[in-house]
Each structure stands twice: as structure tokens, then as C-alpha cells.
Amino acid sequence: AQTVTQSQPEMSVQEAETVTLSCTYDTSESDYYLFWYKQPPSRQMILVIRQEAYKQQNATENRFSVNFQKAAKSFSLKISDSQLGDAAMYFCAYRSAYSGNQFYFGTGTSLTVIP
Amino acid sequence: KAGVTQTPRYLIKTRGQQVTLSCSPISGHRSVSWYQQTPGQGLQFLFEYFSETQRNKGNFPGRFSGRQFSNSRSEMNVSTLELGDSALYLCASSLGGARTYEQYFGPGTRLTVT
């Protein structure tokens, strides 16, 4: 089975600064999708950004961007101009292109934004 | 468009009892997946239903089961509850096609087993 590893249980960032959350994964598949989800305290999990493995270009969504290194099996999330509302648990997730909607999640990184 | 809804939001049960959780996906979504979230194990995939058929199954004991109805609403059932079943159970829906990979999560049902 695929595994997703987030080695940073907790991170903090000053408001308006930039922070990078790390994620590595292990797979033997060539076609897959990677995601970052955000789960604010006591609130719903929402999709932040996704990356298709067949695309070499890194995905970007406003202040959120990823650094996708397929050979290294690395998928980090960069948050620029951090805002108080970015404080949440961030989960990295993997989905095979071959097996429906079975997502594998990392253990999460708790992000604190310091005013 | 309404989001994914889950009922009930909170539930307290006693060991040995059974429980049924419900999930209503976004209109038009045919795939519903269930996850168990605990502080120790994180998010673990339970199963996925697509067009009333179980398409994927995680590594959980047979006490965990589910089904999907013709309107795509899904239920999951846990029988003979154990203390370790205390968790947040999340449901996620998607269109379900091969390249429709975005999942939208519900708010979850918080199950406490005493």
C-alpha cells in the first residue's frame, strides 16, 4: 500500500511570512494525484491544492503553491503571505489513478500563525 | 449547491452496541467514501461506494460495513462497538469518474464509545 509521510507534526509562521510544509510518499505507480487538504479546528476539511503526477508544472492556487519532485517522491506546500485564517491542520494525501477514490493521508502538520 | 451533510453530528454509544451513520453527498456526486479519523492513527480509509457498489475497501474488520442507496446517500454501520471505535467519521463525495478526483468532505460524525 502507498504511504504518505509528513515529518513535521507542528509548524509556526509569522503573519505575512512564508512557510513550507513537507510531504513525501512511497508508491510504485506512475499515474496518481497528490493533494493538500486543510482542516481548521472543529471545521470541515477543505481542498487546498492538487497536483497530477503526469504534469511537470507545479500547481499554484493564489498564495498556495507546491514543489512536486516526482523522482524524489516529494510534494511540499508553500504558503506565501501567511494569514491568521491559514492556521489549521494540513494533510497531504495520495490517490492512485487506477483505484477509485481511496485516498492515503499523512498524519498532518499543525500550522500556527503568529500575529 | 448544498455540501456534503452527515448525520448525526455527535453520538455517544456503549460498548457492544451498534451504530449507523448517514452521509448525503453533493447533488450529482455518485461516489461516497468513508474515513475514520483518530489522533493516534490519523485519517484511515474505510470504504468507497460508487453507484451502489463497494468499489474500494480499507483494512478494517468486518464490523464496519456500509451501503449506498440509489440516490447516492450512504450509510455506514459499526456493530459490536469497541472503545477504540471512538473517532471522527468523515464522509467525502465526488463525481466518481476516472479523472474526477476531487473529494469534498462533510463535517463528520463524532462517535464516542463508553
Tab-separated table of N, CA, C and O in Angstrom, chain B residues 8-63:
chain	number	residue	atom	x	y	z
B	8	PRO	N	-25.876	11.611	12.532
B	8	PRO	CA	-25.878	12.801	13.385
B	8	PRO	C	-24.487	13.409	13.467
B	8	PRO	O	-23.528	12.830	12.966
B	9	ARG	N	-24.350	14.553	14.052
B	9	ARG	CA	-23.038	15.162	14.204
B	9	ARG	C	-22.291	14.609	15.412
B	9	ARG	O	-21.059	14.519	15.403
B	10	TYR	N	-23.029	14.241	16.413
B	10	TYR	CA	-22.420	13.683	17.628
B	10	TYR	C	-23.237	12.486	18.089
B	10	TYR	O	-24.462	12.462	17.958
B	11	LEU	N	-22.517	11.523	18.626
B	11	LEU	CA	-23.159	10.281	19.038
B	11	LEU	C	-22.377	9.680	20.201
B	11	LEU	O	-21.148	9.620	20.150
B	12	ILE	N	-23.112	9.242	21.213
B	12	ILE	CA	-22.478	8.526	22.321
B	12	ILE	C	-23.130	7.158	22.415
B	12	ILE	O	-24.361	7.057	22.504
B	13	LYS	N	-22.295	6.135	22.377
B	13	LYS	CA	-22.792	4.762	22.444
B	13	LYS	C	-22.004	3.991	23.489
B	13	LYS	O	-20.914	4.394	23.912
B	14	THR	N	-22.571	2.844	23.842
B	14	THR	CA	-21.924	1.969	24.825
B	14	THR	C	-21.283	0.794	24.115
B	14	THR	O	-21.776	0.354	23.060
B	15	ARG	N	-20.201	0.307	24.663
B	15	ARG	CA	-19.543	-0.882	24.113
B	15	ARG	C	-20.542	-1.990	23.849
B	15	ARG	O	-21.426	-2.261	24.668
B	16	GLY	N	-20.408	-2.626	22.716
B	16	GLY	CA	-21.289	-3.738	22.368
B	16	GLY	C	-22.493	-3.334	21.536
B	16	GLY	O	-23.101	-4.188	20.883
B	17	GLN	N	-22.816	-2.054	21.567
B	17	GLN	CA	-23.944	-1.593	20.753
B	17	GLN	C	-23.530	-1.466	19.302
B	17	GLN	O	-22.371	-1.644	18.950
B	18	GLN	N	-24.495	-1.157	18.462
B	18	GLN	CA	-24.190	-0.885	17.074
B	18	GLN	C	-24.639	0.535	16.739
B	18	GLN	O	-25.429	1.140	17.465
B	19	VAL	N	-24.093	1.066	15.655
B	19	VAL	CA	-24.409	2.437	15.287
B	19	VAL	C	-24.482	2.555	13.767
B	19	VAL	O	-23.788	1.833	13.040
B	20	THR	N	-25.339	3.446	13.304
B	20	THR	CA	-25.454	3.730	11.875
B	20	THR	C	-25.276	5.220	11.654
B	20	THR	O	-25.932	6.037	12.299
B	21	LEU	N	-24.356	5.544	10.749
B	21	LEU	CA	-24.087	6.930	10.405
B	21	LEU	C	-24.547	7.173	8.972
B	21	LEU	O	-24.433	6.279	8.126
B	22	SER	N	-24.988	8.389	8.713
B	22	SER	CA	-25.531	8.690	7.402
B	22	SER	C	-24.764	9.815	6.727
B	22	SER	O	-24.266	10.729	7.387
B	23	CYS	N	-24.686	9.729	5.409
B	23	CYS	CA	-23.996	10.739	4.615
B	23	CYS	C	-24.798	11.043	3.359
B	23	CYS	O	-25.152	10.129	2.604
B	24	SER	N	-25.058	12.311	3.137
B	24	SER	CA	-25.716	12.735	1.901
B	24	SER	C	-24.707	13.501	1.065
B	24	SER	O	-24.207	14.546	1.499
B	25	PRO	N	-24.371	12.992	-0.119
B	25	PRO	CA	-23.337	13.646	-0.925
B	25	PRO	C	-23.877	14.884	-1.628
B	25	PRO	O	-25.074	15.164	-1.609
B	26	ILE	N	-22.980	15.596	-2.240
B	26	ILE	CA	-23.354	16.733	-3.068
B	26	ILE	C	-24.204	16.211	-4.229
B	26	ILE	O	-23.917	15.139	-4.790
B	27	SER	N	-25.219	16.965	-4.580
B	27	SER	CA	-26.101	16.554	-5.666
B	27	SER	C	-25.306	16.273	-6.941
B	27	SER	O	-24.470	17.078	-7.368
B	28	GLY	N	-25.578	15.100	-7.521
B	28	GLY	CA	-24.877	14.723	-8.748
B	28	GLY	C	-23.644	13.878	-8.511
B	28	GLY	O	-23.126	13.258	-9.444
B	29	HIS	N	-23.161	13.845	-7.272
B	29	HIS	CA	-21.998	13.007	-6.963
B	29	HIS	C	-22.433	11.570	-6.761
B	29	HIS	O	-23.401	11.290	-6.056
B	30	ARG	N	-21.681	10.649	-7.351
B	30	ARG	CA	-22.050	9.238	-7.273
B	30	ARG	C	-21.104	8.421	-6.393
B	30	ARG	O	-21.356	7.269	-6.109
B	31	SER	N	-20.010	9.027	-6.016
B	31	SER	CA	-19.032	8.311	-5.177
B	31	SER	C	-19.062	8.865	-3.766
B	31	SER	O	-19.037	10.083	-3.557
B	32	VAL	N	-19.114	7.958	-2.812
B	32	VAL	CA	-19.045	8.330	-1.397
B	32	VAL	C	-17.986	7.480	-0.737
B	32	VAL	O	-17.993	6.252	-0.852
B	33	SER	N	-17.081	8.146	-0.054
B	33	SER	CA	-16.022	7.448	0.688
B	33	SER	C	-16.155	7.765	2.166
B	33	SER	O	-16.605	8.848	2.534
B	34	TRP	N	-15.722	6.826	2.976
B	34	TRP	CA	-15.765	6.997	4.433
B	34	TRP	C	-14.358	6.868	5.000
B	34	TRP	O	-13.572	6.002	4.574
B	35	TYR	N	-14.074	7.712	5.982
B	35	TYR	CA	-12.779	7.702	6.650
B	35	TYR	C	-12.985	7.755	8.161
B	35	TYR	O	-13.930	8.374	8.644
B	36	GLN	N	-12.067	7.137	8.859
B	36	GLN	CA	-12.036	7.236	10.314
B	36	GLN	C	-10.842	8.119	10.693
B	36	GLN	O	-9.726	7.895	10.214
B	37	GLN	N	-11.092	9.117	11.526
B	37	GLN	CA	-10.003	9.996	11.951
B	37	GLN	C	-9.836	9.912	13.457
B	37	GLN	O	-10.769	10.193	14.222
B	38	THR	N	-8.649	9.517	13.887
B	38	THR	CA	-8.315	9.461	15.309
B	38	THR	C	-6.976	10.137	15.521
B	38	THR	O	-6.163	10.201	14.610
B	39	PRO	N	-6.730	10.641	16.740
B	39	PRO	CA	-5.447	11.294	16.999
B	39	PRO	C	-4.257	10.343	16.796
B	39	PRO	O	-3.218	10.758	16.324
B	40	GLY	N	-4.441	9.090	17.119
B	40	GLY	CA	-3.324	8.162	17.041
B	40	GLY	C	-3.054	7.617	15.643
B	40	GLY	O	-1.911	7.461	15.238
B	41	GLN	N	-4.104	7.344	14.900
B	41	GLN	CA	-3.965	6.717	13.581
B	41	GLN	C	-4.178	7.673	12.423
B	41	GLN	O	-3.952	7.307	11.273
B	42	GLY	N	-4.600	8.891	12.708
B	42	GLY	CA	-4.844	9.838	11.633
B	42	GLY	C	-6.079	9.467	10.838
B	42	GLY	O	-7.028	8.902	11.373
B	43	LEU	N	-6.046	9.777	9.560
B	43	LEU	CA	-7.179	9.502	8.666
B	43	LEU	C	-6.965	8.167	7.980
B	43	LEU	O	-5.994	7.978	7.259
B	44	GLN	N	-7.899	7.276	8.188
B	44	GLN	CA	-7.793	5.963	7.555
B	44	GLN	C	-9.032	5.684	6.720
B	44	GLN	O	-10.156	5.905	7.175
B	45	PHE	N	-8.786	5.181	5.537
B	45	PHE	CA	-9.851	4.894	4.582
B	45	PHE	C	-10.624	3.653	5.008
B	45	PHE	O	-10.038	2.606	5.308
B	46	LEU	N	-11.934	3.786	5.018
B	46	LEU	CA	-12.798	2.653	5.361
B	46	LEU	C	-13.289	1.951	4.107
B	46	LEU	O	-13.035	0.775	3.895
B	47	PHE	N	-14.033	2.646	3.298
B	47	PHE	CA	-14.525	2.103	2.033
B	47	PHE	C	-15.080	3.211	1.154
B	47	PHE	O	-15.327	4.328	1.604
B	48	GLU	N	-15.266	2.842	-0.121
B	48	GLU	CA	-15.858	3.748	-1.098
B	48	GLU	C	-17.003	3.044	-1.798
B	48	GLU	O	-16.896	1.863	-2.159
B	49	TYR	N	-18.073	3.775	-1.994
B	49	TYR	CA	-19.202	3.268	-2.756
B	49	TYR	C	-19.406	4.137	-3.990
B	49	TYR	O	-19.281	5.368	-3.930
B	50	PHE	N	-19.685	3.470	-5.086
B	50	PHE	CA	-19.942	4.151	-6.357
B	50	PHE	C	-21.102	3.441	-7.023
B	50	PHE	O	-21.035	2.227	-7.251
B	51	SER	N	-22.130	4.206	-7.312
B	51	SER	CA	-23.324	3.633	-7.950
B	51	SER	C	-23.797	2.379	-7.220
B	51	SER	O	-24.023	1.331	-7.844
B	52	GLU	N	-23.912	2.492	-5.929
B	52	GLU	CA	-24.488	1.461	-5.052
B	52	GLU	C	-23.594	0.238	-4.864
B	52	GLU	O	-24.018	-0.740	-4.229
B	53	THR	N	-22.381	0.282	-5.390
B	53	THR	CA	-21.469	-0.851	-5.274
B	53	THR	C	-20.219	-0.431	-4.513
B	53	THR	O	-19.699	0.665	-4.727
B	54	GLN	N	-19.738	-1.325	-3.671
B	54	GLN	CA	-18.489	-1.027	-2.979
B	54	GLN	C	-17.347	-1.168	-3.971
B	54	GLN	O	-17.089	-2.247	-4.494
B	55	ARG	N	-16.604	-0.082	-4.178
B	55	ARG	CA	-15.554	-0.085	-5.182
B	55	ARG	C	-14.177	-0.288	-4.552
B	55	ARG	O	-13.273	-0.817	-5.193
B	56	ASN	N	-14.008	0.180	-3.332
B	56	ASN	CA	-12.741	0.019	-2.631
B	56	ASN	C	-13.023	-0.234	-1.165
B	56	ASN	O	-14.033	0.224	-0.624
B	57	LYS	N	-12.095	-0.943	-0.539
B	57	LYS	CA	-12.278	-1.242	0.876
B	57	LYS	C	-10.936	-1.122	1.575
B	57	LYS	O	-9.913	-1.617	1.074
B	58	GLY	N	-10.932	-0.474	2.723
B	58	GLY	CA	-9.723	-0.361	3.517
B	58	GLY	C	-9.541	-1.563	4.413
B	58	GLY	O	-10.268	-2.550	4.335
B	59	ASN	N	-8.576	-1.453	5.297
B	59	ASN	CA	-8.212	-2.580	6.147
B	59	ASN	C	-8.882	-2.476	7.511
B	59	ASN	O	-8.221	-2.255	8.533
B	60	PHE	N	-10.163	-2.630	7.527
B	60	PHE	CA	-10.939	-2.591	8.765
B	60	PHE	C	-11.680	-3.910	8.935
B	60	PHE	O	-12.000	-4.576	7.951
B	61	PRO	N	-11.966	-4.271	10.198
B	61	PRO	CA	-12.670	-5.544	10.420
B	61	PRO	C	-14.089	-5.515	9.870
B	61	PRO	O	-14.647	-4.452	9.578
B	62	GLY	N	-14.658	-6.686	9.755
B	62	GLY	CA	-15.993	-6.827	9.181
B	62	GLY	C	-17.093	-6.151	9.986
B	62	GLY	O	-18.220	-6.016	9.496
B	63	ARG	N	-16.781	-5.717	11.213
B	63	ARG	CA	-17.781	-4.991	12.000
B	63	ARG	C	-18.162	-3.670	11.332
B	63	ARG	O	-19.213	-3.094	11.622
